[in-house]
Amino acid sequence: MFEDIKPHLVELRKRLVICVLSVIVAFLICFNFWEAILDFMTQPLVKILPKGSEIIFTQLAEAFFTAMKVSFFAGLLISMPIIFWQFWLFVAPGLYDNEKKYVIPFVVSASVMFALGAAFCYYFVIPVAYDFLINFGEKLFTAMPKIGEYVGFFTKLIVAFGISFELPVITFFLAKLGVINDKSLSEFFRYAIVIIFVFAAIMTPPDVLSQFMLAVPLVLLYGISILIAKAVNPAKPEENSDEEDDEDE
């Protein structure tokens, strides 16, 4: 049994090494431009800071580790197409020849949807969420957000929305491979709602507004995924008739 698994483990290690190396190379490149990247990341925060407020750091090494985080995050985003490519190459040996042709559409669509999710978060979610959080008590307190905490929240939100926007892409290819259909997704909908809100609570700052701003688009994307599955791999009529018979009994 181990001999059967060993080739897959070797292949997995190969793909992971390539992914890690791509992130490291991108990280080293981005580290030379970390100040410009950080300036771009902090623009949504700077625009909503009240007069007299400023971004600060309170620990000796916070600025250095922030530069490391920013560079790693930017390197990870740049490496996403390579990571998607390696993921496809790992699963490709188990696919039929006519299914392997989807490698380029998968890599391109996955990269584009991740970018769309990140852009939606950057231009809409972050400004709205942080405007609420920072200006909530501005009459009583002076906002002095720490750069380390902001970068941490920023990266979590961007990654969360980027991953969330992959749902239609993943659904399309799983439906194309016959793994799922619209019926299976519809039946799982009630459980998906719970999973979505738990995921939103983990990945967002501890406020209801940002949680809903992640959860609501995810629910909509799940609904779109059901329509995609119905178009690509609709449930067979006998499956629907069996379900109706079970309900009658």
Short mmCIF file of C-alpha atoms in Angstrom, two decimals:
data_model
loop_
_atom_site.label_atom_id
_atom_site.label_comp_id
_atom_site.label_asym_id
_atom_site.label_seq_id
_atom_site.Cartn_x
_atom_site.Cartn_y
_atom_site.Cartn_z
CA MET A 1 0.00 0.00 0.00
CA PHE A 2 2.83 2.38 0.87
CA GLU A 3 4.44 1.72 -2.51
CA ASP A 4 1.25 2.91 -4.21
CA ILE A 5 1.19 6.13 -2.21
CA LYS A 6 4.92 6.89 -2.46
CA PRO A 7 4.87 8.25 -6.07
CA HIS A 8 2.05 10.63 -5.11
CA LEU A 9 4.02 11.86 -2.08
CA VAL A 10 7.10 12.43 -4.25
CA GLU A 11 5.01 14.37 -6.76
CA LEU A 12 3.36 16.39 -3.98
CA ARG A 13 6.77 17.26 -2.51
CA LYS A 14 7.98 18.38 -5.93
CA ARG A 15 4.99 20.69 -6.43
CA LEU A 16 5.26 22.10 -2.91
CA VAL A 17 8.98 22.82 -3.35
CA ILE A 18 8.28 24.74 -6.56
CA CYS A 19 5.52 26.72 -4.83
CA VAL A 20 7.74 27.56 -1.86
CA LEU A 21 10.66 28.57 -4.07
CA SER A 22 8.42 30.82 -6.16
CA VAL A 23 7.16 32.56 -3.01
CA ILE A 24 10.72 32.98 -1.68
CA VAL A 25 11.96 34.51 -4.94
CA ALA A 26 8.96 36.85 -5.11
CA PHE A 27 9.46 37.75 -1.42
CA LEU A 28 13.10 38.73 -2.01
CA ILE A 29 12.09 40.90 -4.95
CA CYS A 30 9.23 42.56 -3.06
CA PHE A 31 11.43 43.25 -0.04
CA ASN A 32 13.28 45.84 -2.12
CA PHE A 33 10.01 47.72 -2.64
CA TRP A 34 8.30 47.11 0.70
CA GLU A 35 7.80 50.81 1.44
CA ALA A 36 5.90 51.40 -1.81
CA ILE A 37 3.82 48.26 -1.22
CA LEU A 38 3.05 49.30 2.36
CA ASP A 39 2.06 52.77 1.15
CA PHE A 40 -0.45 51.15 -1.23
CA MET A 41 -1.77 48.89 1.54
CA THR A 42 -2.29 51.75 3.99
CA GLN A 43 -4.07 54.09 1.55
CA PRO A 44 -7.60 52.95 2.60
CA LEU A 45 -6.66 53.56 6.25
CA VAL A 46 -4.96 56.93 5.68
CA LYS A 47 -7.99 58.29 3.81
CA ILE A 48 -10.35 57.67 6.74
CA LEU A 49 -8.12 58.62 9.68
CA PRO A 50 -9.51 61.63 11.59
CA LYS A 51 -7.41 64.78 11.90
CA GLY A 52 -4.73 64.35 14.55
CA SER A 53 -4.55 60.57 14.11
CA GLU A 54 -1.62 58.72 12.62
CA ILE A 55 -0.32 55.21 12.12
CA ILE A 56 2.24 54.19 14.74
CA PHE A 57 4.37 51.28 15.91
CA THR A 58 5.01 50.58 19.58
CA GLN A 59 7.49 47.72 19.59
CA LEU A 60 11.17 47.96 18.72
CA ALA A 61 11.12 45.38 15.90
CA GLU A 62 7.56 46.06 14.71
CA ALA A 63 8.64 48.12 11.69
CA PHE A 64 11.08 45.42 10.55
CA PHE A 65 8.62 42.57 10.95
CA THR A 66 5.96 44.65 9.20
CA ALA A 67 8.32 44.99 6.22
CA MET A 68 8.77 41.19 6.29
CA LYS A 69 5.01 40.59 6.42
CA VAL A 70 4.31 43.05 3.61
CA SER A 71 7.00 41.50 1.39
CA PHE A 72 5.82 37.96 2.07
CA PHE A 73 2.19 38.89 1.42
CA ALA A 74 3.03 40.62 -1.87
CA GLY A 75 5.26 37.70 -2.87
CA LEU A 76 2.46 35.26 -2.14
CA LEU A 77 0.02 37.21 -4.32
CA ILE A 78 2.50 37.39 -7.17
CA SER A 79 3.12 33.64 -6.90
CA MET A 80 -0.58 32.69 -7.01
CA PRO A 81 -0.61 31.81 -10.75
CA ILE A 82 2.38 29.49 -10.21
CA ILE A 83 0.70 27.93 -7.17
CA PHE A 84 -2.50 27.33 -9.14
CA TRP A 85 -0.44 25.87 -11.99
CA GLN A 86 1.38 23.46 -9.66
CA PHE A 87 -1.91 22.40 -8.07
CA TRP A 88 -3.28 21.52 -11.49
CA LEU A 89 -0.13 19.62 -12.46
CA PHE A 90 -0.47 17.58 -9.26
CA VAL A 91 -4.04 16.48 -9.99
CA ALA A 92 -3.59 16.24 -13.79
CA PRO A 93 -2.23 12.64 -13.84
CA GLY A 94 -5.57 11.42 -12.50
CA LEU A 95 -7.55 13.16 -15.24
CA TYR A 96 -8.55 12.05 -18.72
CA ASP A 97 -6.83 13.60 -21.72
CA ASN A 98 -9.87 15.70 -22.59
CA GLU A 99 -9.90 17.06 -19.02
CA LYS A 100 -6.22 18.00 -18.97
CA LYS A 101 -6.84 20.67 -21.61
CA TYR A 102 -8.48 22.85 -18.94
CA VAL A 103 -5.13 23.67 -17.30
CA ILE A 104 -4.79 27.14 -18.84
CA PRO A 105 -8.46 28.11 -18.29
CA PHE A 106 -8.16 26.95 -14.68
CA VAL A 107 -4.97 28.89 -13.95
CA VAL A 108 -6.22 32.05 -15.68
CA SER A 109 -9.73 31.99 -14.19
CA ALA A 110 -8.48 31.13 -10.69
CA SER A 111 -5.94 33.97 -10.81
CA VAL A 112 -8.50 36.46 -12.15
CA MET A 113 -11.14 35.54 -9.56
CA PHE A 114 -8.62 35.79 -6.72
CA ALA A 115 -7.63 39.25 -8.01
CA LEU A 116 -11.31 40.28 -8.23
CA GLY A 117 -11.91 39.16 -4.65
CA ALA A 118 -8.83 41.03 -3.44
CA ALA A 119 -9.87 44.16 -5.36
CA PHE A 120 -13.42 44.02 -3.99
CA CYS A 121 -11.98 43.80 -0.48
CA TYR A 122 -9.44 46.60 -1.01
CA TYR A 123 -11.73 49.13 -2.68
CA PHE A 124 -14.99 48.43 -0.83
CA VAL A 125 -14.81 46.23 2.26
CA ILE A 126 -11.71 47.63 3.96
CA PRO A 127 -12.71 51.32 3.63
CA VAL A 128 -16.23 50.66 4.90
CA ALA A 129 -15.18 48.34 7.75
CA TYR A 130 -12.34 50.51 9.01
CA ASP A 131 -14.32 53.72 8.65
CA PHE A 132 -16.88 52.19 11.03
CA LEU A 133 -14.29 50.81 13.45
CA ILE A 134 -12.04 53.87 13.63
CA ASN A 135 -14.65 56.61 13.65
CA PHE A 136 -17.03 54.85 16.04
CA GLY A 137 -15.54 56.51 19.13
CA GLU A 138 -13.66 59.43 17.61
CA LYS A 139 -15.40 61.95 19.93
CA LEU A 140 -14.02 60.17 22.98
CA PHE A 141 -10.71 58.75 21.76
CA THR A 142 -7.89 59.57 19.35
CA ALA A 143 -7.26 56.79 16.84
CA MET A 144 -3.63 55.64 16.73
CA PRO A 145 -3.74 52.34 14.81
CA LYS A 146 -0.65 50.14 15.04
CA ILE A 147 0.86 49.30 11.67
CA GLY A 148 1.50 45.67 12.64
CA GLU A 149 -2.14 45.06 13.59
CA TYR A 150 -3.41 46.81 10.49
CA VAL A 151 -1.21 44.76 8.15
CA GLY A 152 -2.36 41.59 9.91
CA PHE A 153 -6.05 42.45 9.46
CA PHE A 154 -5.44 43.65 5.91
CA THR A 155 -3.75 40.45 4.77
CA LYS A 156 -6.37 38.23 6.41
CA LEU A 157 -9.20 40.10 4.71
CA ILE A 158 -7.54 40.14 1.29
CA VAL A 159 -6.75 36.41 1.44
CA ALA A 160 -10.24 35.59 2.74
CA PHE A 161 -11.97 37.44 -0.09
CA GLY A 162 -9.52 36.08 -2.66
CA ILE A 163 -10.23 32.51 -1.55
CA SER A 164 -13.97 33.16 -1.40
CA PHE A 165 -14.09 34.32 -5.01
CA GLU A 166 -12.54 31.00 -6.08
CA LEU A 167 -15.81 29.20 -5.27
CA PRO A 168 -17.38 29.55 -8.76
CA VAL A 169 -14.12 28.44 -10.42
CA ILE A 170 -13.78 25.38 -8.21
CA THR A 171 -17.45 24.56 -8.74
CA PHE A 172 -17.12 24.80 -12.52
CA PHE A 173 -14.20 22.39 -12.73
CA LEU A 174 -15.59 19.94 -10.17
CA ALA A 175 -18.89 19.92 -12.06
CA LYS A 176 -17.02 19.49 -15.34
CA LEU A 177 -15.26 16.47 -13.85
CA GLY A 178 -18.61 15.09 -12.66
CA VAL A 179 -17.72 15.27 -8.98
CA ILE A 180 -20.66 17.54 -8.05
CA ASN A 181 -23.93 18.70 -9.57
CA ASP A 182 -26.58 21.29 -8.79
CA LYS A 183 -28.59 18.82 -6.70
CA SER A 184 -25.70 17.99 -4.36
CA LEU A 185 -24.90 21.68 -3.89
CA SER A 186 -28.55 22.55 -3.23
CA GLU A 187 -28.85 19.80 -0.62
CA PHE A 188 -25.69 21.07 1.10
CA PHE A 189 -26.88 24.69 1.13
CA ARG A 190 -28.06 24.79 4.78
CA TYR A 191 -24.73 23.42 5.98
CA ALA A 192 -22.85 25.78 3.67
CA ILE A 193 -24.53 28.77 5.34
CA VAL A 194 -23.16 27.72 8.74
CA ILE A 195 -19.68 27.05 7.34
CA ILE A 196 -19.67 30.41 5.54
CA PHE A 197 -20.53 32.39 8.67
CA VAL A 198 -17.97 30.48 10.76
CA PHE A 199 -15.35 31.15 8.08
CA ALA A 200 -16.30 34.85 8.00
CA ALA A 201 -16.07 35.11 11.78
CA ILE A 202 -12.58 33.58 11.79
CA MET A 203 -11.18 35.59 8.88
CA THR A 204 -12.49 39.07 9.70
CA PRO A 205 -11.95 41.56 12.54
CA PRO A 206 -14.22 41.04 15.57
CA ASP A 207 -17.14 43.14 14.34
CA VAL A 208 -20.44 42.10 12.83
CA LEU A 209 -20.20 44.51 9.88
CA SER A 210 -17.06 43.03 8.32
CA GLN A 211 -18.30 39.50 9.00
CA PHE A 212 -21.48 40.15 7.06
CA MET A 213 -19.51 41.88 4.29
CA LEU A 214 -17.65 38.61 3.75
CA ALA A 215 -20.50 36.20 4.47
CA VAL A 216 -23.12 37.82 2.20
CA PRO A 217 -20.96 37.76 -0.98
CA LEU A 218 -19.99 34.18 -0.15
CA VAL A 219 -23.65 33.15 0.06
CA LEU A 220 -24.29 34.87 -3.27
CA LEU A 221 -21.27 33.12 -4.80
CA TYR A 222 -22.59 29.80 -3.51
CA GLY A 223 -25.90 30.51 -5.22
CA ILE A 224 -24.05 31.36 -8.44
CA SER A 225 -22.10 28.12 -8.04
CA ILE A 226 -25.36 26.15 -7.98
CA LEU A 227 -26.37 27.78 -11.27
CA ILE A 228 -22.93 27.03 -12.74
CA ALA A 229 -23.19 23.38 -11.70
CA LYS A 230 -26.68 23.19 -13.20
CA ALA A 231 -25.37 24.52 -16.51
CA VAL A 232 -22.25 22.34 -16.56
CA ASN A 233 -23.39 19.11 -14.90
CA PRO A 234 -27.13 19.11 -14.10
CA ALA A 235 -28.54 16.34 -11.93
CA LYS A 236 -29.99 13.48 -13.92
CA PRO A 237 -33.81 13.23 -14.03
CA GLU A 238 -33.80 9.91 -12.20
CA GLU A 239 -31.95 11.51 -9.27
CA ASN A 240 -34.62 14.20 -8.96
CA SER A 241 -37.43 11.62 -9.24
CA ASP A 242 -35.84 9.48 -6.52
CA GLU A 243 -35.71 12.52 -4.26
CA GLU A 244 -39.42 13.22 -4.89
CA ASP A 245 -40.30 9.58 -4.13
CA ASP A 246 -38.43 9.76 -0.84
CA GLU A 247 -40.36 12.90 0.11
CA ASP A 248 -43.71 11.22 -0.72
CA GLU A 249 -42.88 8.26 1.51
#
